[in-house]
PDB file of C-alpha atoms in Angstrom:
ATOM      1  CA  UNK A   1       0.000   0.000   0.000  1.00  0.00           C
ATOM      2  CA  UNK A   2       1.271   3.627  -1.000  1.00  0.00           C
ATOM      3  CA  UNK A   3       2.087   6.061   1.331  1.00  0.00           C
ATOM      4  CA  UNK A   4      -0.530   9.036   1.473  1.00  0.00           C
ATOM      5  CA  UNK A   5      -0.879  11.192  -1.432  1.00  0.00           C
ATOM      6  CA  UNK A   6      -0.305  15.056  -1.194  1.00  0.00           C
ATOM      7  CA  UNK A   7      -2.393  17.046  -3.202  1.00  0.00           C
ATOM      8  CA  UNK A   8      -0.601  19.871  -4.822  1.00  0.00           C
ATOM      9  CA  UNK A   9      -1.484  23.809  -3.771  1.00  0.00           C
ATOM     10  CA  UNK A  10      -2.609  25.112  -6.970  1.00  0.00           C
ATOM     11  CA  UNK A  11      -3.233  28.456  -5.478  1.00  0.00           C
ATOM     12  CA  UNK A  12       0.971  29.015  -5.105  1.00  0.00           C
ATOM     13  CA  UNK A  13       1.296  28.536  -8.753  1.00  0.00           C
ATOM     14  CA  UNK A  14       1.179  31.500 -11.640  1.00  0.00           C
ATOM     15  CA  UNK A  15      -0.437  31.152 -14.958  1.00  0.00           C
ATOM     16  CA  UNK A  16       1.808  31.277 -18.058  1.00  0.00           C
ATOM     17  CA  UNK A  17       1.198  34.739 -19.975  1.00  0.00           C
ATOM     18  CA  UNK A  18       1.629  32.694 -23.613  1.00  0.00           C
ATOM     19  CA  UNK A  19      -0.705  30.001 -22.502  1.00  0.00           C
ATOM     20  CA  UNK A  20      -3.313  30.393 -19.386  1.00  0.00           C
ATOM     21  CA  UNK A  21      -3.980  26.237 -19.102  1.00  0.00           C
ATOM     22  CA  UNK A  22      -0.227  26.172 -18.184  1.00  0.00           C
ATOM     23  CA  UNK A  23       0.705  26.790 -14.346  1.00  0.00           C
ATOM     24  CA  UNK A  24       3.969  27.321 -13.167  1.00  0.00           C
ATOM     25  CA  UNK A  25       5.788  27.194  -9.699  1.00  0.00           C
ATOM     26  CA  UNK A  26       6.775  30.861  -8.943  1.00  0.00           C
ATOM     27  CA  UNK A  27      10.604  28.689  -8.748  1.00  0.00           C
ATOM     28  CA  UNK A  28      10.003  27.438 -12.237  1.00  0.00           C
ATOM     29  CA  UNK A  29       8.573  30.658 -14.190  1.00  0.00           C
ATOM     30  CA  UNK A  30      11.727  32.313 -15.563  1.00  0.00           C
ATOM     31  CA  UNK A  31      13.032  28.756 -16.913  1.00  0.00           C
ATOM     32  CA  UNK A  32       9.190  28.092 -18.301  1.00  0.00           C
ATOM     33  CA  UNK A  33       9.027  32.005 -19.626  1.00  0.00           C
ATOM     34  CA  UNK A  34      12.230  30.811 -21.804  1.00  0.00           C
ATOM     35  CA  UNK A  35      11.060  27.743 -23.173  1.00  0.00           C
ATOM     36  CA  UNK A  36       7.235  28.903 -23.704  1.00  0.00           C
ATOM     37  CA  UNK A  37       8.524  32.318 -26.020  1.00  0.00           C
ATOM     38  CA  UNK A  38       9.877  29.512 -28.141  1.00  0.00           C
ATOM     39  CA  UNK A  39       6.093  28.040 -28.738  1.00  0.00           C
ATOM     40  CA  UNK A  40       4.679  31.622 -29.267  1.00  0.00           C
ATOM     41  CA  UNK A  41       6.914  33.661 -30.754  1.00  0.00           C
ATOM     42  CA  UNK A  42       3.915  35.490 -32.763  1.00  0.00           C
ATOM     43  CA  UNK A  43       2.783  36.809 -29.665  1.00  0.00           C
ATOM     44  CA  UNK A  44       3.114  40.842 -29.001  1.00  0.00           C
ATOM     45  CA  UNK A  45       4.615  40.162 -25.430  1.00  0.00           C
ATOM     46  CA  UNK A  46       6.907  42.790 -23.655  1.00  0.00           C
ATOM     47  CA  UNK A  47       9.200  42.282 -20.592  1.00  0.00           C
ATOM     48  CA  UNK A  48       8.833  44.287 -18.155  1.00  0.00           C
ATOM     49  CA  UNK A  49      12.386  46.609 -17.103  1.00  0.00           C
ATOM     50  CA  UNK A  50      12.314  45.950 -13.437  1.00  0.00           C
ATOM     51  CA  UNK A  51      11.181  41.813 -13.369  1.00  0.00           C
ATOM     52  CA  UNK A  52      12.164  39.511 -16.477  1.00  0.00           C
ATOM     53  CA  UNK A  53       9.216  37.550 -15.315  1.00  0.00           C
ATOM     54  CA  UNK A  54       6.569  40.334 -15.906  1.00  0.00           C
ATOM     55  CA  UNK A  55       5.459  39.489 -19.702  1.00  0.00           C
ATOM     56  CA  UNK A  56       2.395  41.978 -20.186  1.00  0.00           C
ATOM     57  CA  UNK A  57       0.736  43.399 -23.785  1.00  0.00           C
ATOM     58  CA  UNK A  58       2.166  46.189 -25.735  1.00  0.00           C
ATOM     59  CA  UNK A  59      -0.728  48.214 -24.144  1.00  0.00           C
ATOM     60  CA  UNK A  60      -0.371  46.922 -20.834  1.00  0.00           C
ATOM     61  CA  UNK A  61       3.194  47.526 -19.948  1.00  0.00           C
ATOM     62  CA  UNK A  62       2.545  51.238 -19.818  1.00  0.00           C
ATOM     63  CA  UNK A  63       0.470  50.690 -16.780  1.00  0.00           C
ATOM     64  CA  UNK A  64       2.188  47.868 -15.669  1.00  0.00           C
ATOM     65  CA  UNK A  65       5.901  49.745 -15.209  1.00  0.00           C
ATOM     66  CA  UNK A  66       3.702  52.499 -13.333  1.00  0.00           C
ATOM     67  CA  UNK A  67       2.280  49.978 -10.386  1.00  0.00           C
ATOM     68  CA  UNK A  68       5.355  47.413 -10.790  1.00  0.00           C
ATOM     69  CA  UNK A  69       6.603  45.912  -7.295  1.00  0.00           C
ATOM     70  CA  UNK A  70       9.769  46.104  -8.269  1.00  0.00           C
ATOM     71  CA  UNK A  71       9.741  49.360  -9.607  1.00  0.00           C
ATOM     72  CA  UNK A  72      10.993  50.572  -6.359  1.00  0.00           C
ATOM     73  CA  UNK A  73      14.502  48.313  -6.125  1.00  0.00           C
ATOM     74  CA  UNK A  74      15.546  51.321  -8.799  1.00  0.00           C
ATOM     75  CA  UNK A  75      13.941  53.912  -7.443  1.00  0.00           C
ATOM     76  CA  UNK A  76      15.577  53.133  -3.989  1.00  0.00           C
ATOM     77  CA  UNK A  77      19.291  52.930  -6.234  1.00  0.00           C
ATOM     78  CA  UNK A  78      18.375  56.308  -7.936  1.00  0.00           C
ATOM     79  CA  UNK A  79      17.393  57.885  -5.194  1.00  0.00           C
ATOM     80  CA  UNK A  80      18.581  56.740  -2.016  1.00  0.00           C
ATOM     81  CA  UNK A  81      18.038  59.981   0.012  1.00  0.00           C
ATOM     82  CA  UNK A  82      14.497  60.820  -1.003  1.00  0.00           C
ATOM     83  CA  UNK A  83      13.144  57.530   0.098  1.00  0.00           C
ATOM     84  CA  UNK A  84      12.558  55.590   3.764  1.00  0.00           C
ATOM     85  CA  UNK A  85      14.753  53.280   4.001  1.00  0.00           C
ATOM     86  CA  UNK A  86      14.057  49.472   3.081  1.00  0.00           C
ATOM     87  CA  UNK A  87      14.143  48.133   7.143  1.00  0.00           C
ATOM     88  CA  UNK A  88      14.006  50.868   9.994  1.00  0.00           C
ATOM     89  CA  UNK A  89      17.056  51.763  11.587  1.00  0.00           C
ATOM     90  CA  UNK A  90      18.051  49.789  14.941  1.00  0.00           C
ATOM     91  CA  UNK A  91      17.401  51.977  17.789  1.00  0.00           C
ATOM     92  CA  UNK A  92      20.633  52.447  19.873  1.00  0.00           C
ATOM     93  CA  UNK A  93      19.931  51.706  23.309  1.00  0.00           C
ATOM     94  CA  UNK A  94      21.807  50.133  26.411  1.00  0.00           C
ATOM     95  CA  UNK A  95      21.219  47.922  29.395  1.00  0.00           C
ATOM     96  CA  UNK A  96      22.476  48.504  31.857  1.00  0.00           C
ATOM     97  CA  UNK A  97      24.113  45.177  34.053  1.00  0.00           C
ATOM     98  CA  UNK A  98      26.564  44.511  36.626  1.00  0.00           C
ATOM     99  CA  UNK A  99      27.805  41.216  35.486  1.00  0.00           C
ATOM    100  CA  UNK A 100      31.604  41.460  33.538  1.00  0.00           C
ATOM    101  CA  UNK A 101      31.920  38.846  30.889  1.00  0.00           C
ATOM    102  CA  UNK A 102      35.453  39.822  30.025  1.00  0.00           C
ATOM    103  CA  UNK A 103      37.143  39.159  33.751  1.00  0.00           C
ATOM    104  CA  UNK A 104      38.619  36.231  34.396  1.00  0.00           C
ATOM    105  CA  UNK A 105      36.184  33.628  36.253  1.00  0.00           C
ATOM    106  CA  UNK A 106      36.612  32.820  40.291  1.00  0.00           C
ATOM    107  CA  UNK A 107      37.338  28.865  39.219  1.00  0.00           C
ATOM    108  CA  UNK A 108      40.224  27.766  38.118  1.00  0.00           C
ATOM    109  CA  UNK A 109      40.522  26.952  34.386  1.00  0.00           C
ATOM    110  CA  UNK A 110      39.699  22.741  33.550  1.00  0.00           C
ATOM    111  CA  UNK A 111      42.786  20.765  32.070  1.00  0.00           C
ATOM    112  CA  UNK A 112      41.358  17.103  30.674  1.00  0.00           C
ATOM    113  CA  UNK A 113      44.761  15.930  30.716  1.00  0.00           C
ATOM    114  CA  UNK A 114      45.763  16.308  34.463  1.00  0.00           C
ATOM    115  CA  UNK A 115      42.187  15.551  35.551  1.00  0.00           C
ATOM    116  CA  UNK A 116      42.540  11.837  33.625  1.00  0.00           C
ATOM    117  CA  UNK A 117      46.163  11.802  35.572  1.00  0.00           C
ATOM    118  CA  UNK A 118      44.443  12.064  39.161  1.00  0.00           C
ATOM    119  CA  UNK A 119      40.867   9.739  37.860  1.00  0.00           C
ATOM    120  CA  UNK A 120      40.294   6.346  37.353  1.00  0.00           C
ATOM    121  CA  UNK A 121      39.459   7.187  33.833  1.00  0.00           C
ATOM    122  CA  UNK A 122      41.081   4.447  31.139  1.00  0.00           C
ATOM    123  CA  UNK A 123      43.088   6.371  28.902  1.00  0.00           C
ATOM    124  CA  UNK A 124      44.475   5.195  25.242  1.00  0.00           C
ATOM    125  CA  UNK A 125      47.392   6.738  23.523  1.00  0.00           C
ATOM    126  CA  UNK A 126      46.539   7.890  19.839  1.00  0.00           C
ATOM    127  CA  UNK A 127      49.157   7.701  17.023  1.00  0.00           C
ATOM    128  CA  UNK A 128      52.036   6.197  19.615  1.00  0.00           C
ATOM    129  CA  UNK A 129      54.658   3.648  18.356  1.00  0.00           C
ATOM    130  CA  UNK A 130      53.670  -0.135  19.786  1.00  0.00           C
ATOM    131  CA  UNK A 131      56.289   0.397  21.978  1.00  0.00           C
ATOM    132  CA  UNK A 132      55.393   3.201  23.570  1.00  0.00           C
ATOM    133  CA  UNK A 133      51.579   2.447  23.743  1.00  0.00           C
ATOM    134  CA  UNK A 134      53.001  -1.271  25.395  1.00  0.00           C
ATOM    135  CA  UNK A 135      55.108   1.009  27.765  1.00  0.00           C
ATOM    136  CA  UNK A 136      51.798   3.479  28.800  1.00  0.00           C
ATOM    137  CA  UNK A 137      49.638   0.587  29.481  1.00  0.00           C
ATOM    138  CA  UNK A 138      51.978  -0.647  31.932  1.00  0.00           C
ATOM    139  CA  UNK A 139      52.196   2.553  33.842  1.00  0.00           C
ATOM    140  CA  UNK A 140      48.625   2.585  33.754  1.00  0.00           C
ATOM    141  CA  UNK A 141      48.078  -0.810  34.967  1.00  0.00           C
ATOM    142  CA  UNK A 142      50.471   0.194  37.918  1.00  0.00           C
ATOM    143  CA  UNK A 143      48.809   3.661  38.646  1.00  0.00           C
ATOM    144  CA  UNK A 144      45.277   1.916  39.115  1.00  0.00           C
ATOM    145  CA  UNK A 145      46.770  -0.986  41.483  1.00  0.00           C
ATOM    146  CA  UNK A 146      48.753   1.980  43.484  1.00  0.00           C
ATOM    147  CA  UNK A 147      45.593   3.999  43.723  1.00  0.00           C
ATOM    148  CA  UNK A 148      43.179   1.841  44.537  1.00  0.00           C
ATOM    149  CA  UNK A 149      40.483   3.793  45.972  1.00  0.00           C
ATOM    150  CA  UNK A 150      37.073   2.512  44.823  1.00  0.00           C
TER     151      UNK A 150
END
């Protein structure tokens, strides 16, 4: 038995301006715009400036580069001074605290190495000749039978 089925959201897709029975994901439209020109290329359509995407009518592009979205992107670049900025600006504002996160903490720092020294922690020696690893077991096997504290 098949897994459930998931129904695609047809309301996310756009209709193709050369053909209304195709629908495209908004992902897929500049790649589909490409290869559907090719099919109609008797068709009167006109790219918008601002959006490759935006195919409209000879008549319609007049209006269309008037209410484009991304009309403002260039009006922004033009001019930068006589518009509100994109995002608002951060307001700068402190807090005050009495906590330091630069000193030095009251405990004393942790070293691994001299902490497995003092345990009864089993330790292995990485990328040691044979001999040397035969030598460390030894003085391991010693320090546990000299310490035995369990």
């Amino acid at each position: 038995m098949a897994g459930p089925r998931y129904s695609p959201n047809f309301e996310e897709y756009i209709v193709c301006p050369f053909d209304s029975a195709h629908r495209i994901m908004p992902v897929r439209l500049s790649y589909h715009l490409t290869r559907c020109a090719k099919n109609f290329q008797a068709s009167k359509m006109v790219r918008c400036p601002f959006n490759s995407c935006h195919l409209h009518s000879v008549g319609d592009m007049q209006t269309h580069v008037i209410d484009c979205p991304d009309r403002s992107a260039l009006e922004r670049y033009k001019l930068p001074d006589k518009l509100p900025p994109v995002e608002p600006q951060p307001c700068n504002f402190t807090v005050e605290c009495s906590e330091d996160w630069d000193s030095e903490p009251p405990a004393p720092t942790y070293n691994p190495s001299t902490y497995c020294e003092k345990a009864f922690i089993i330790r292995n020696p990485q990328g040691a000749p044979p001999a040397a690893r035969r030598e460390f077991r030894e003085s391991e096997k010693k320090r546990f039978q000299e310490n035995k504290e369990f």
